[in-house]
PDB file of C-alpha atoms in Angstrom:
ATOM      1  CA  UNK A   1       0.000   0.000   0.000  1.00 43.00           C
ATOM      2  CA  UNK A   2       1.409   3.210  -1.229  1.00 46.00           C
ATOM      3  CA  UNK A   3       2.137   6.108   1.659  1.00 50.00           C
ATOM      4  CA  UNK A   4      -0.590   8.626   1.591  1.00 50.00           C
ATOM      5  CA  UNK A   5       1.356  11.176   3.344  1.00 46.00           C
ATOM      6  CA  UNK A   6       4.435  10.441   1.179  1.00 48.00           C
ATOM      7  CA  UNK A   7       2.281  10.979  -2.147  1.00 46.00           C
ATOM      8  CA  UNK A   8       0.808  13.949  -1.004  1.00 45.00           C
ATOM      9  CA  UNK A   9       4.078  15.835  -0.802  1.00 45.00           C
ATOM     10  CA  UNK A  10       5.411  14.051  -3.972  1.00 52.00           C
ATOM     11  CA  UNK A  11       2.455  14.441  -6.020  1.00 56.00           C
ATOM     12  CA  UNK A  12      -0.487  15.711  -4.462  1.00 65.00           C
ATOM     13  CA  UNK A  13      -3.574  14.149  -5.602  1.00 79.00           C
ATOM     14  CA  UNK A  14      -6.958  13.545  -3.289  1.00 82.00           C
ATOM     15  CA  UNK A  15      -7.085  10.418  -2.054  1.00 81.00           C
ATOM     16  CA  UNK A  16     -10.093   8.142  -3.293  1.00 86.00           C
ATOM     17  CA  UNK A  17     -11.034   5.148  -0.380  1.00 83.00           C
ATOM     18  CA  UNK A  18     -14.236   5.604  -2.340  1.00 88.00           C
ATOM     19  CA  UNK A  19     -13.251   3.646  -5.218  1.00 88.00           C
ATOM     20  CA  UNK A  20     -11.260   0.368  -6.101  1.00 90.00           C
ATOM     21  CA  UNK A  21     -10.076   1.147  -9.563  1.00 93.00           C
ATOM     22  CA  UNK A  22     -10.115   3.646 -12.138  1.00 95.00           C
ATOM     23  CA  UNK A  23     -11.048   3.631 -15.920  1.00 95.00           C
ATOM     24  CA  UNK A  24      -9.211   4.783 -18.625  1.00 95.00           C
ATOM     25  CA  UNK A  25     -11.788   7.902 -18.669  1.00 95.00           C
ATOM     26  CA  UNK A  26     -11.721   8.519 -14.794  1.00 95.00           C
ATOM     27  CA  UNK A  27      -8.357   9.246 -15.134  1.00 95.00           C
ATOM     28  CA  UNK A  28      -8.051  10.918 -18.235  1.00 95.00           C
ATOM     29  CA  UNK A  29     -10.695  13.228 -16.974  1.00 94.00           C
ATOM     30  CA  UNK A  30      -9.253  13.870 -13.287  1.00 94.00           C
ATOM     31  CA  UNK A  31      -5.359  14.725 -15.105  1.00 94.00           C
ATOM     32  CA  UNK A  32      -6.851  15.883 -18.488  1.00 94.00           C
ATOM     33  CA  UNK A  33      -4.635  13.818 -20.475  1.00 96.00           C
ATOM     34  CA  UNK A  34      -4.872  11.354 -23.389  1.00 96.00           C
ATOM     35  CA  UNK A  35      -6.420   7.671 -23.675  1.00 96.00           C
ATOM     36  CA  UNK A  36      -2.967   7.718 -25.634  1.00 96.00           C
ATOM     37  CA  UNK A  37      -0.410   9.480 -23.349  1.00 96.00           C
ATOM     38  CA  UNK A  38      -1.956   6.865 -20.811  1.00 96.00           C
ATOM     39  CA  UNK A  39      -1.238   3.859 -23.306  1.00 95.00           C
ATOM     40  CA  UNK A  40       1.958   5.322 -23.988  1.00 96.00           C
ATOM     41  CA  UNK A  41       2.687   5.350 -20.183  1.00 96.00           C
ATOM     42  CA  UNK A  42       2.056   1.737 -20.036  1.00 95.00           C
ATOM     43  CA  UNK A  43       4.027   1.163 -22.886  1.00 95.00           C
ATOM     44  CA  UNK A  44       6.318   2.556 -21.086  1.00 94.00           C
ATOM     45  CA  UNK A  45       6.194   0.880 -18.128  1.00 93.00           C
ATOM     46  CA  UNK A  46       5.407   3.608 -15.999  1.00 94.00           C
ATOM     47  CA  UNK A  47       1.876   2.600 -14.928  1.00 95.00           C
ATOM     48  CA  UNK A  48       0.567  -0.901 -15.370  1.00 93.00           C
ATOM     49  CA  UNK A  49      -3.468  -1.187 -15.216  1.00 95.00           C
ATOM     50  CA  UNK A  50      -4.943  -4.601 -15.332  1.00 95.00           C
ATOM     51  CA  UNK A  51      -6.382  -6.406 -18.052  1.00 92.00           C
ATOM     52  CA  UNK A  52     -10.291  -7.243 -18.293  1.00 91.00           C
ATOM     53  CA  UNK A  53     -10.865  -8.503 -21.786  1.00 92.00           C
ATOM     54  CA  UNK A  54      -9.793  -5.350 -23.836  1.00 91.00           C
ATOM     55  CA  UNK A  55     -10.499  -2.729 -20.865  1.00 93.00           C
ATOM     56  CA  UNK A  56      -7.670  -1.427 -18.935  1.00 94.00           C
ATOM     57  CA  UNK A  57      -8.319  -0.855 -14.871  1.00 96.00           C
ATOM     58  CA  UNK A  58      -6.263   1.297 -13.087  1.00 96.00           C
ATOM     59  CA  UNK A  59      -5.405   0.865  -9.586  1.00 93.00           C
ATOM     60  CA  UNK A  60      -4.337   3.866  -6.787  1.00 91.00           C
ATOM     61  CA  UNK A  61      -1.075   2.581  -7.363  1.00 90.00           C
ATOM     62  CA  UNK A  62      -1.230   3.425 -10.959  1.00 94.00           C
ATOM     63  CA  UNK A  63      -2.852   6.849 -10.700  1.00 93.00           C
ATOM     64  CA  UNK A  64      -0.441   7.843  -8.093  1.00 90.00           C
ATOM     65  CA  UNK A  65       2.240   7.050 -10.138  1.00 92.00           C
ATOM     66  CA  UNK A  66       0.399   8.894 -13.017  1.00 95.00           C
ATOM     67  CA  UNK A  67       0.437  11.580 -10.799  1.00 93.00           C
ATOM     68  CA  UNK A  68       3.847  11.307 -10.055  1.00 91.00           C
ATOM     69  CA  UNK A  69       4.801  11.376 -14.167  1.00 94.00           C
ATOM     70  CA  UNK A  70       3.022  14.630 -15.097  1.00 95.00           C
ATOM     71  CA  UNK A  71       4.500  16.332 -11.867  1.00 92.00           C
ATOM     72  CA  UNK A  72       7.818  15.101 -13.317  1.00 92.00           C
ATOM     73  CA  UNK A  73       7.644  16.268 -16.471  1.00 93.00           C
ATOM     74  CA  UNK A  74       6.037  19.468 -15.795  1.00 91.00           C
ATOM     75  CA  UNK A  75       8.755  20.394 -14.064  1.00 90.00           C
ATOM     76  CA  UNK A  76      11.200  19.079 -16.969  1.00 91.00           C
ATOM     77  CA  UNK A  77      11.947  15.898 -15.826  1.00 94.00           C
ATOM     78  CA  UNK A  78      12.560  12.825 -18.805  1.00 94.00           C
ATOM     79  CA  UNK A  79      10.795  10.199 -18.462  1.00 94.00           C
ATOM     80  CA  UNK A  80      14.027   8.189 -18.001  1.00 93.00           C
ATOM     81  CA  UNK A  81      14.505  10.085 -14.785  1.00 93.00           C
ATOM     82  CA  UNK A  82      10.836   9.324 -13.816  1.00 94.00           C
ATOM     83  CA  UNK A  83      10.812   6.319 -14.135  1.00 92.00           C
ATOM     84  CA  UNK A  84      13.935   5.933 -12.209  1.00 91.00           C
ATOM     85  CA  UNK A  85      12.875   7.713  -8.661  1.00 90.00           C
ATOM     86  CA  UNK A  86       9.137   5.912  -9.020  1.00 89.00           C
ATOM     87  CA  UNK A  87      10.557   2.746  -9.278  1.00 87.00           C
ATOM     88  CA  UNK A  88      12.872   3.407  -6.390  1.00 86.00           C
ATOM     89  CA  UNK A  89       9.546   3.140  -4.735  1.00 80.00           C
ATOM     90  CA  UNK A  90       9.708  -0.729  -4.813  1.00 76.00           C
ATOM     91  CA  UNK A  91      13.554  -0.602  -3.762  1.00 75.00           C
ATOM     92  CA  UNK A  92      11.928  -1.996   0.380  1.00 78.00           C
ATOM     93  CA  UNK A  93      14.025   0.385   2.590  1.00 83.00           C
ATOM     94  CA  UNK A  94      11.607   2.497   3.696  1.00 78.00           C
ATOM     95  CA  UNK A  95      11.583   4.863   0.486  1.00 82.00           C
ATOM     96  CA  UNK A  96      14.668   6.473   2.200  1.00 86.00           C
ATOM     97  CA  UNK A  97      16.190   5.812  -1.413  1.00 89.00           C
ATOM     98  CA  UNK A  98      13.459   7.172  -3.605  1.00 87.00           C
ATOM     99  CA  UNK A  99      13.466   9.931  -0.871  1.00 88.00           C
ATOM    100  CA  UNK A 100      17.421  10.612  -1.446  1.00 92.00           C
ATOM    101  CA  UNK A 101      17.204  10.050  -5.146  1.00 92.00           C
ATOM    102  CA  UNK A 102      14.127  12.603  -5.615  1.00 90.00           C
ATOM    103  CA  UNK A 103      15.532  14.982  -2.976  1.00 93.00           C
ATOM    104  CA  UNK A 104      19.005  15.333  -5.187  1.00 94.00           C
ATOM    105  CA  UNK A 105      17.334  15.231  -9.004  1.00 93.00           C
ATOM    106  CA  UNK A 106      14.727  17.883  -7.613  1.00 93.00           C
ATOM    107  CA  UNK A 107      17.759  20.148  -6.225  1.00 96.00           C
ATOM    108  CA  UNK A 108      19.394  19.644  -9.422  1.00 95.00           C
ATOM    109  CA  UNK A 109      16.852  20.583 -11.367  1.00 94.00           C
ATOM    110  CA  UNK A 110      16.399  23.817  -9.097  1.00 95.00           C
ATOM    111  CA  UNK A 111      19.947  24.503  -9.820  1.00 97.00           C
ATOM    112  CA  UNK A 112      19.738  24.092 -13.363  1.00 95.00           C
ATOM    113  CA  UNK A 113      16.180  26.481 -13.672  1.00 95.00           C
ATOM    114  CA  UNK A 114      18.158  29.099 -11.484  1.00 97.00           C
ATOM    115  CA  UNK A 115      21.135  29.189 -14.547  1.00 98.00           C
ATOM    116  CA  UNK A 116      19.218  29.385 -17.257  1.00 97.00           C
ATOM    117  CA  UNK A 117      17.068  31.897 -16.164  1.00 97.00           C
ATOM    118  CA  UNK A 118      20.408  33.984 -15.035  1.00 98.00           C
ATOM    119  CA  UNK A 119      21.092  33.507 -18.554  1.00 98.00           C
ATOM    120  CA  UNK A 120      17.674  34.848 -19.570  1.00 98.00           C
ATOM    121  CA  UNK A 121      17.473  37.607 -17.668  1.00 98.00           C
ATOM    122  CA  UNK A 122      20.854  38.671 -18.904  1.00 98.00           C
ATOM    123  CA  UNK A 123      20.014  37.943 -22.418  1.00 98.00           C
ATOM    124  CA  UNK A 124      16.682  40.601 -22.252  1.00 98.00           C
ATOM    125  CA  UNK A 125      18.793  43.122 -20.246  1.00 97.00           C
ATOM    126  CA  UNK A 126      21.182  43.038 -23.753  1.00 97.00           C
ATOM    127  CA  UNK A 127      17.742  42.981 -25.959  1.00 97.00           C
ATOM    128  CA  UNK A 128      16.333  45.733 -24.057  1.00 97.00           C
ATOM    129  CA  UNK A 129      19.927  47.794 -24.465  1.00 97.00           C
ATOM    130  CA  UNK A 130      20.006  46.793 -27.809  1.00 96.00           C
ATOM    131  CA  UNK A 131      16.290  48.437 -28.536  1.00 97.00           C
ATOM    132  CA  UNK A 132      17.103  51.437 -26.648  1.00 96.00           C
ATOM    133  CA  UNK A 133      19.985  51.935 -28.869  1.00 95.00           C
ATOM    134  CA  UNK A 134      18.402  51.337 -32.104  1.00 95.00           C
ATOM    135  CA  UNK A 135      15.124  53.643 -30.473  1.00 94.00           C
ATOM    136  CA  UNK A 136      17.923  56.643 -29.843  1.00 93.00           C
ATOM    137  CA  UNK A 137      19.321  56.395 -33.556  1.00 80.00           C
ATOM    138  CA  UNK A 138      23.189  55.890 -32.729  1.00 62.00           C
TER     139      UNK A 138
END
């Protein structure tokens, strides 16, 4: 059973103890994605809903780690890297891995942001020189 309070700061998503599983529509609805970004998940290996016949059922498990992959790559994340701290999950020490693992790609990724938008706010400060000059006609 997956760590509610762990999720929650991960990938915050209500809770459902209402229901067992999830269709391909409940969760396409509840992320507004794709009946094919969620078949390319699974193709993927990222999520894994059970078989009935031709219908696909999702469990918490897999909308949590649905959750966990649009999180991810909002914040610019490759799927690579996703799938590498949500499998961490099954690692059995406590998620003190996934924890360290998430922790250091997240600070990473904070570190990287920070540089490139140093180098975007220097780039309009020369754009906005540039105009000024052209504006003044020397």
């Amino acid at each position: 059973m997956l760590d509610a309070a762990f999720l929650q700061a991960l990938a915050p998503i209500e809770p459902r103890p209402d229901r067992e599983s999830f269709s391909i529509s409940d969760l396409c609805a509840e992320f507004t994605v794709t009946p094919r970004a969620l078949r390319f998940y699974e193709d993927e290996g990222l999520i894994g809903p059970e078989r009935r016949g031709t219908q696909r059922i999702y469990s918490h498990r897999d909308r949590a780690r649905l959750a966990w992959i649009l999180r991810g790559k909002r914040v610019g994340f490759s799927l690579a890297e996703i799938r590498e701290m949500i499998d961490l999950y099954d690692v059995g020490d406590g998620r003190s891995t996934q924890k360290a693992v998430t922790l250091a790609r997240c600070e990473d990724r904070i570190r990287l942001l920070e540089e490139q938008k140093r180098d975007i706010d220097e780039h309009i400060a020369e754009l906005q020189q540039f105009v000024s000059l052209l504006k003044s006609g020397n």
